[in-house]
Coordinates of C-alpha atoms in Angstrom, one line a residue:
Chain R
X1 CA 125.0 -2.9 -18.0
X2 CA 124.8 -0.9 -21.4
X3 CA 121.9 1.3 -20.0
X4 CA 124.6 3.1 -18.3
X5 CA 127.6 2.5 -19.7
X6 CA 126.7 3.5 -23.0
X7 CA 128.7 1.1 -24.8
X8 CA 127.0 1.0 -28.0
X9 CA 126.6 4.5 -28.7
X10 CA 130.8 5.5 -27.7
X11 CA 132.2 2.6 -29.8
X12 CA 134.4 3.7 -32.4
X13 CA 138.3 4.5 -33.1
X14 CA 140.3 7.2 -32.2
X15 CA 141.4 9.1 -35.7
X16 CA 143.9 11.6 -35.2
X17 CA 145.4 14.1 -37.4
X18 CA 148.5 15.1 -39.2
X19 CA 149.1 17.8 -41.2
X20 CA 146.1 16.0 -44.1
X21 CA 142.8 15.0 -43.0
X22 CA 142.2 11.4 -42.8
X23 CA 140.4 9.8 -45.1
X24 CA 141.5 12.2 -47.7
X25 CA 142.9 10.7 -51.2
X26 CA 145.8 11.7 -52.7
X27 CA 145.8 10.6 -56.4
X28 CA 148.8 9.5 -57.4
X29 CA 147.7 8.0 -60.6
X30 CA 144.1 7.1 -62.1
X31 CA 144.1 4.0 -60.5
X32 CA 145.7 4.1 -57.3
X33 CA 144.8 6.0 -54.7
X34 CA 145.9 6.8 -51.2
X35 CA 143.9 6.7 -48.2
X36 CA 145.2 8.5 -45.1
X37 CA 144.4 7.1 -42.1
X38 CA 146.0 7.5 -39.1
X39 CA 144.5 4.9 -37.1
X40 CA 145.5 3.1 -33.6
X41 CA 146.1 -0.2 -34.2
X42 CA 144.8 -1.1 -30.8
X43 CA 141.7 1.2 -31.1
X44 CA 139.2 -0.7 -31.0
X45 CA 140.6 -2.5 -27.9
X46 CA 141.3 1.1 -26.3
X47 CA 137.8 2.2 -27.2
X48 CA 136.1 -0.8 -25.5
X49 CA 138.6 -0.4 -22.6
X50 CA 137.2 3.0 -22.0
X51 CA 133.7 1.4 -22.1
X52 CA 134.5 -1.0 -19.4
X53 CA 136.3 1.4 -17.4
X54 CA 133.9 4.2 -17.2
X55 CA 131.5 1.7 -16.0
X56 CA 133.8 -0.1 -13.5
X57 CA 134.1 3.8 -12.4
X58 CA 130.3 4.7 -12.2
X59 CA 129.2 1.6 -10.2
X60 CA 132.3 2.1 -8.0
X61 CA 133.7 -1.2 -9.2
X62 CA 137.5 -1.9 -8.6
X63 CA 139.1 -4.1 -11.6
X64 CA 142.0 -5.5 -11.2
X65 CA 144.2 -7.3 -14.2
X66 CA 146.0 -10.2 -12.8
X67 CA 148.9 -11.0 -14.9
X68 CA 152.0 -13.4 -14.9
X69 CA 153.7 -16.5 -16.6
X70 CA 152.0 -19.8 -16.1
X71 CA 152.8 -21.6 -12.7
X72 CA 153.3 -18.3 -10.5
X73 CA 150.0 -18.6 -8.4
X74 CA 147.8 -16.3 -9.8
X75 CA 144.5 -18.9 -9.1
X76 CA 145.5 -19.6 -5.8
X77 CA 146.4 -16.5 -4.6
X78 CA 142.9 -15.4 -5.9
X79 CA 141.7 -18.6 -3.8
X80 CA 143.2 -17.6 -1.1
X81 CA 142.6 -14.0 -1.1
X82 CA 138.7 -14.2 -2.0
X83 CA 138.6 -16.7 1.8
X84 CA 140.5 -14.2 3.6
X85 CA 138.5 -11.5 2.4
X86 CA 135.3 -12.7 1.6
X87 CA 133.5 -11.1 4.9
X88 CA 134.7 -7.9 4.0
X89 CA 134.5 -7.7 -0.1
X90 CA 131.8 -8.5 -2.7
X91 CA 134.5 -10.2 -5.3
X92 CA 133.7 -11.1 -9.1
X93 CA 135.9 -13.1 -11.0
X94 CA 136.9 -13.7 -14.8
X95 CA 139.0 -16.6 -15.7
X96 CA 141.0 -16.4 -18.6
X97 CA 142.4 -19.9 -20.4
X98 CA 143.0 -21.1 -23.4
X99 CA 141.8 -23.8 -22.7
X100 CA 139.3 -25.7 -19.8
X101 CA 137.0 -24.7 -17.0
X102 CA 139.2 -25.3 -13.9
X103 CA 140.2 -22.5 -12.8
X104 CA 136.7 -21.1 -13.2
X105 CA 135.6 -24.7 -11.3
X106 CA 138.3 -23.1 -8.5
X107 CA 136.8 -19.7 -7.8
X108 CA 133.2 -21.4 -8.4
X109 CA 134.2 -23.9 -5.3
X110 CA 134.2 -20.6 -3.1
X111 CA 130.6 -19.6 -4.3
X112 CA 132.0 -16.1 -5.9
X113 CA 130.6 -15.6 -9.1
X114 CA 132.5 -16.0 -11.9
X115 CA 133.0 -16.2 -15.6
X116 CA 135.5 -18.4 -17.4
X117 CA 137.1 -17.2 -20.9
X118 CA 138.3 -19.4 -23.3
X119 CA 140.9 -17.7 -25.4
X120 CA 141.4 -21.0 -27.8
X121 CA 144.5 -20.0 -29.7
X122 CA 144.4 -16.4 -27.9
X123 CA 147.4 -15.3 -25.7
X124 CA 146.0 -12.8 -23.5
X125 CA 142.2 -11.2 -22.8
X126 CA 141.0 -8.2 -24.7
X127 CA 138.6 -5.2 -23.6
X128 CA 135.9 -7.0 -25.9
X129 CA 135.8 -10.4 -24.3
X130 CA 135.9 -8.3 -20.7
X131 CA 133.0 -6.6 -21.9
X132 CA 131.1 -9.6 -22.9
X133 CA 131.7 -11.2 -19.6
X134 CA 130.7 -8.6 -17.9
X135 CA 127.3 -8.9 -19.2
X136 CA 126.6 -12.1 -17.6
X137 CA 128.0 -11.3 -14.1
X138 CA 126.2 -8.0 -13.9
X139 CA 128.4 -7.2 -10.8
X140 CA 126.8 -5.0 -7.8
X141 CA 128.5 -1.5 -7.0
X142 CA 131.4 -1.1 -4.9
X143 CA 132.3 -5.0 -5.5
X144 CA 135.9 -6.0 -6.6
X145 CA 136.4 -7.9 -10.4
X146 CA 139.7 -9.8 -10.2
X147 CA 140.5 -10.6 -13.9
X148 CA 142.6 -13.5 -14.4
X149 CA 144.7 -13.2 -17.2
X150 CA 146.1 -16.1 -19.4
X151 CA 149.5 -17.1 -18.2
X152 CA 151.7 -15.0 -20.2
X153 CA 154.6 -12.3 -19.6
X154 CA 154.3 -10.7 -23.5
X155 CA 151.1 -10.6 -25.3
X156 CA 148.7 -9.3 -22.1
X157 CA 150.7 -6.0 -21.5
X158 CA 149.4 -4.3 -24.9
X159 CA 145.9 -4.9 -24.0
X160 CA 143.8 -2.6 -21.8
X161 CA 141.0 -4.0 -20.4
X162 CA 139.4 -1.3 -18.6
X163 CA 141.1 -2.2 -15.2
X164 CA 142.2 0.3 -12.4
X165 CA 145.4 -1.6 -12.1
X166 CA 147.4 -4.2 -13.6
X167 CA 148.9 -6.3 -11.0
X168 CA 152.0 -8.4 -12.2
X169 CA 152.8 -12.1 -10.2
X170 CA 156.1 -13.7 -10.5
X171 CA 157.3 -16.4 -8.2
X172 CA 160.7 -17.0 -6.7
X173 CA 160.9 -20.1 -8.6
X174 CA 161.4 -18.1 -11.5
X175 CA 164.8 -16.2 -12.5
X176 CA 164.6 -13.1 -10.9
X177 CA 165.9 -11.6 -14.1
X178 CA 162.2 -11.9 -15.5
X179 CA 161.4 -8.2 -15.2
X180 CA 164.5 -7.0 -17.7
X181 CA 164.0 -10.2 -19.9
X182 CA 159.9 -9.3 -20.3
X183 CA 160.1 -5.5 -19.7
X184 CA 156.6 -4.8 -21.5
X185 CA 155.0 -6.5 -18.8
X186 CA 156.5 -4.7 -15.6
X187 CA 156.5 -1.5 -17.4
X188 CA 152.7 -1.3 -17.7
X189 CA 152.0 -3.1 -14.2
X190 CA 151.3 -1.0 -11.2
X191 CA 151.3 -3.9 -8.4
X192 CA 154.2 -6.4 -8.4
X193 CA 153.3 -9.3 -6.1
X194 CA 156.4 -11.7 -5.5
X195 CA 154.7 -15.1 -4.5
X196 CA 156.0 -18.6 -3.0
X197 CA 158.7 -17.1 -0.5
X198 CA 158.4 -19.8 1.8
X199 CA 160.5 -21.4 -0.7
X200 CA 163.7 -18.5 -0.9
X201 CA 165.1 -20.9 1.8
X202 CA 165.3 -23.6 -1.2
X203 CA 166.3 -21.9 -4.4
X204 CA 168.7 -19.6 -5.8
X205 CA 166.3 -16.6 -6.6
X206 CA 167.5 -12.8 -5.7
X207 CA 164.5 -11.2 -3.8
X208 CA 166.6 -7.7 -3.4
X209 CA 168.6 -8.3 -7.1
X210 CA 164.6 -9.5 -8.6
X211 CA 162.9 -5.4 -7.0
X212 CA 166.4 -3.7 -8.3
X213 CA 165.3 -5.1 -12.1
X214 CA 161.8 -4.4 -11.7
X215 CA 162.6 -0.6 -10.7
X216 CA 164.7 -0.3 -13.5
X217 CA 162.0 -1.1 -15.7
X218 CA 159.3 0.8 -13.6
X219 CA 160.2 3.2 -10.7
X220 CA 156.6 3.3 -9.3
X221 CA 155.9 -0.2 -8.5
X222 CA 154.6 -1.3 -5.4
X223 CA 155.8 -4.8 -4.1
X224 CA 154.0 -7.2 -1.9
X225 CA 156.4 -10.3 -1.0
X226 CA 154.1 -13.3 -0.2
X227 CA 153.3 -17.2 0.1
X228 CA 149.7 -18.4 -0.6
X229 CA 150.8 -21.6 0.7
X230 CA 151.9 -20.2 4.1
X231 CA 150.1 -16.8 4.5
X232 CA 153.2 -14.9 5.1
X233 CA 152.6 -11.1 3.9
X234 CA 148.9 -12.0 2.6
X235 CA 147.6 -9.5 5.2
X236 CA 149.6 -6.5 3.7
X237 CA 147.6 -7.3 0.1
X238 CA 144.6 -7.7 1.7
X239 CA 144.7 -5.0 3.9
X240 CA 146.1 -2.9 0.8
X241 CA 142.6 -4.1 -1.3
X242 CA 140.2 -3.0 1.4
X243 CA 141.6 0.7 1.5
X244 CA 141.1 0.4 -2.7
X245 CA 137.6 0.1 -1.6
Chain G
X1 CA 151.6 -13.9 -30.7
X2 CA 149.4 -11.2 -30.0
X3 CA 150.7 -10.7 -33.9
X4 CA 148.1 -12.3 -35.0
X5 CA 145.2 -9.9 -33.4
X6 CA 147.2 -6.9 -34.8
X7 CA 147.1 -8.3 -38.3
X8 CA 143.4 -9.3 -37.7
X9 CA 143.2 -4.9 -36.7
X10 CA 145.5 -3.9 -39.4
X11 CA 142.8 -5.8 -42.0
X12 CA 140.1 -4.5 -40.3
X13 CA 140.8 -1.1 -41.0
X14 CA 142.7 -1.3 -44.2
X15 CA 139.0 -3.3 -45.1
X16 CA 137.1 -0.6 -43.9
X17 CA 139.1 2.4 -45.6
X18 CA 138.7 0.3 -49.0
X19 CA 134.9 -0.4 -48.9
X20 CA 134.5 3.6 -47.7
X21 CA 136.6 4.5 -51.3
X22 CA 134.9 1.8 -52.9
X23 CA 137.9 0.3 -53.7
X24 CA 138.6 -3.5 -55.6
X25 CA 141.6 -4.0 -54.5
X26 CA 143.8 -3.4 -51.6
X27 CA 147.7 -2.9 -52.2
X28 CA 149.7 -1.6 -49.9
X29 CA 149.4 -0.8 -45.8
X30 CA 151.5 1.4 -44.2
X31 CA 152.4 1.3 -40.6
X32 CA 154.0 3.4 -38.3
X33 CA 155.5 0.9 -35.5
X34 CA 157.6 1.7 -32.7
X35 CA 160.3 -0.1 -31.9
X36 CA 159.5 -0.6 -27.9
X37 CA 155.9 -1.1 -28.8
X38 CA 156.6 -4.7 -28.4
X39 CA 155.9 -6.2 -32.1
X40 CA 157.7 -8.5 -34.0
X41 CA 157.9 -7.3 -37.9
X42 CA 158.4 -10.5 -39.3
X43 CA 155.5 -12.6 -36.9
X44 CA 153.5 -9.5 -38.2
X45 CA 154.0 -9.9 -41.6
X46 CA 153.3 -13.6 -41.8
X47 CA 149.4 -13.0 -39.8
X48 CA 149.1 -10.0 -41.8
X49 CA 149.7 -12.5 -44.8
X50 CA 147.9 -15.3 -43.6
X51 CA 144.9 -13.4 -42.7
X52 CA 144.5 -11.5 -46.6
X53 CA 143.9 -14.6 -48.0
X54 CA 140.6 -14.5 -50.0
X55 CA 139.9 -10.8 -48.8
X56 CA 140.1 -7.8 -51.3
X57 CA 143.6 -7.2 -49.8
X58 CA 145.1 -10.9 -50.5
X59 CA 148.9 -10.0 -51.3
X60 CA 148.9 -6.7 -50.0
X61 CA 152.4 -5.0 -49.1
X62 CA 152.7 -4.3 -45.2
X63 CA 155.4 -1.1 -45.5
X64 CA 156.3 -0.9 -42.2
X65 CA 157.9 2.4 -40.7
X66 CA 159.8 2.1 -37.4
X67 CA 159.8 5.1 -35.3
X68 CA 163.2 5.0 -33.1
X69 CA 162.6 5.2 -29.0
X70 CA 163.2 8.5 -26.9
X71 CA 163.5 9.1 -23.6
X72 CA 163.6 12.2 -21.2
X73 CA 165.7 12.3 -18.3
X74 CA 163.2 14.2 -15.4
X75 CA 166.5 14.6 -13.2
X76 CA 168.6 17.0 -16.1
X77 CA 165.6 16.9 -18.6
X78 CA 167.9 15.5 -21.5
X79 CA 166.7 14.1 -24.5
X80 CA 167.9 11.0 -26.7
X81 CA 167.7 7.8 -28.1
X82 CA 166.3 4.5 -26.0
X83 CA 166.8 1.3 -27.7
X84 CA 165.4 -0.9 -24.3
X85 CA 163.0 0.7 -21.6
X86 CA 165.5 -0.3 -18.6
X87 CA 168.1 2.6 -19.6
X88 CA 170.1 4.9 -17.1
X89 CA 170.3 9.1 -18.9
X90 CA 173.2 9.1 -20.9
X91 CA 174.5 12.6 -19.5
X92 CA 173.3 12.4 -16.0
X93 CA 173.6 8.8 -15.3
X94 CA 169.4 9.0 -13.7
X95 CA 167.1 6.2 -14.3
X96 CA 164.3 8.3 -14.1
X97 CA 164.0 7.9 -17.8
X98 CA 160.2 8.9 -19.5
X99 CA 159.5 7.5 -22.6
X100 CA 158.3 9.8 -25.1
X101 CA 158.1 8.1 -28.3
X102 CA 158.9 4.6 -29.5
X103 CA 155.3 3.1 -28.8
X104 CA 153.6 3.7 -31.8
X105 CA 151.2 1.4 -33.5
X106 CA 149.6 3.0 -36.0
X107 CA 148.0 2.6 -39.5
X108 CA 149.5 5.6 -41.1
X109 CA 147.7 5.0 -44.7
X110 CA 145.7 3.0 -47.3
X111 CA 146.5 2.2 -50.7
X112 CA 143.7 0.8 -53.0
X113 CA 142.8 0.1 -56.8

């Protein structure tokens, strides 16, 4: 993929400037000096985020970043979505764990190809290991990469992947208070998928009080109210995914 | 936890800044880190410790600046302080609140030996 997406030649960090040019010492005595830097943190990540995204972009790819906390459904909504679509959309898949194969043993089951990553003491993907795995499933153009993040409401927010949108999963057997207690998360989402409501009947969750938070936290959202287990509302996402394409 | 890969960054280029000067000896990092970017100080400072050990910068100071959190209101385009990203405008009462500033993450300079 690096014949046309040029990743080796447009790696590097951003360096912006204040009123000194970085890199420039300041002598403060004849021993110490100061370096100025100015340097992103999360440059590197950002810089192989563009990498992956301008290539997602010139093979008409549509990445999608899959995040919530463990247990919401993210593997079996991907399940379930990749059957219901699988006629209409060429679908890739990266599996991020800490640990284990299974959920890239799921996906496999439904003869998509996919890629598992194994975080080991990771929390969350990065652009890097998105790249690598890219590299191995050398998907076609116009096909859809669902990237399964680890289960996690902090640590995968910070990091751009390269995706066209993040898509945020909570279920309602979670307090619907979990977009004001983990704001990071719903902030940088663009899709908010609220799974399992075959089960509202049965718990105490707040479907109308559970959007309210989320909106406070990020006034463009868009919602899709779901159950994997039943169906209900799995035609609006997957009706939604073919007009991406 | 995503500490621990910022430390692992903050090294990185306090490691590459030092070999550039040819430097022996790395001493102090400073950071410019906004306080809705999402970063715990103290989880920072014990990767950022952790992860010096046997490097040229092995107890190094981590001076770490936080930059406060603004908003703008896009109803009555006011201006002021946000300490959480769900916030209403103080003067208008909106919560169509942009946030300008408060995000930062950055490695603002290098001291060596």
């Amino acid at each position: 993929m690096c014949d046309t997406c040029g990743c080796e030649s447009g790696a590097g960090v951003t360096v912006e400037l204040l009123d000194e040019k970085p890199g420039a010492e300041t002598q403060n005595n004849v021993d110490k000096r100061v370096i100025l830097v100015q340097e992103e943190l999360l440059g590197k990540n950002d810089e192989m985020a563009r990498v992956n995204r301008k290539f997602f972009e010139s093979k008409g790819i549509k990445a999608y970043n899959l995040m919530s906390s463990p247990g919401s459904g993210k593997t079996s909504l991907l399940e379930r979505t990749i059957a219901d679509l699988k006629g209409d959309l060429s679908f890739y898949v990266i599996e991020g764990d800490q640990q284990t194969t299974n959920d890239a043993r799921r996906i496999g089951a439904l003869a998509v190809p996919v890629v598992q990553v194994n975080t080991g003491s990771g929390c969350h993907l990065d652009s890097q290991m998105i790249h690598r795995a890219l590299h191995k499933l050398n998907p076609i153009e116009n096909s859809v990469l669902m990237i399964e993040n680890v289960g996690n409401l902090v640590c995968p927010a910070m990091f751009d992947l390269g995706e066209k949108q993040k898509v945020v999963v909570i279920s309602v057997t979670e307090g619907e208070d979990k977009p004001v207690k983990y704001p990071h998360m719903f902030e940088s989402a663009d899709i908010c998928i609220i799974n399992k409501i075959d089960l509202l009947p049965y718990v105490d969750f707040n479907l109308s009080a559970c959007k309210e938070y989320a909106l406070k936290v990020n006034k463009n959202l868009t919602f899709f109210e779901l159950s994997v287990r039943t169906g209900e509302g799995m035609s609006d996402w997957c009706d939604w995914l073919k007009e991406q394409n | 936890m995503h500490e621990l890969s910022l430390a692992i960054s903050i090294l990185d280029i306090a490691l590459k800044h030092a070999k550039e000067a040819q430097a022996e000896k790395v001493l102090e990092i400073e950071l410019e880190l906004g306080v809705l970017s999402c970063v715990m100080v103290d989880s920072l400072s014990f990767c950022f410790d952790t992860v010096c050990n046997g490097t040229i910068a092995e107890g190094a100071n981590l001076a770490v600046r936080e930059k406060p959190g603004m908003g703008a209101c896009e109803e009555c385009m006011a201006n002021f302080e946000v300490k959480e990203y769900f916030t209403v405008c103080p003067k208008c009462g909106s919560p169509s609140v942009a946030i300008s500033q408060g995000k930062e993450l950055l490695v603002l300079s290098v001291t060596v030996d």
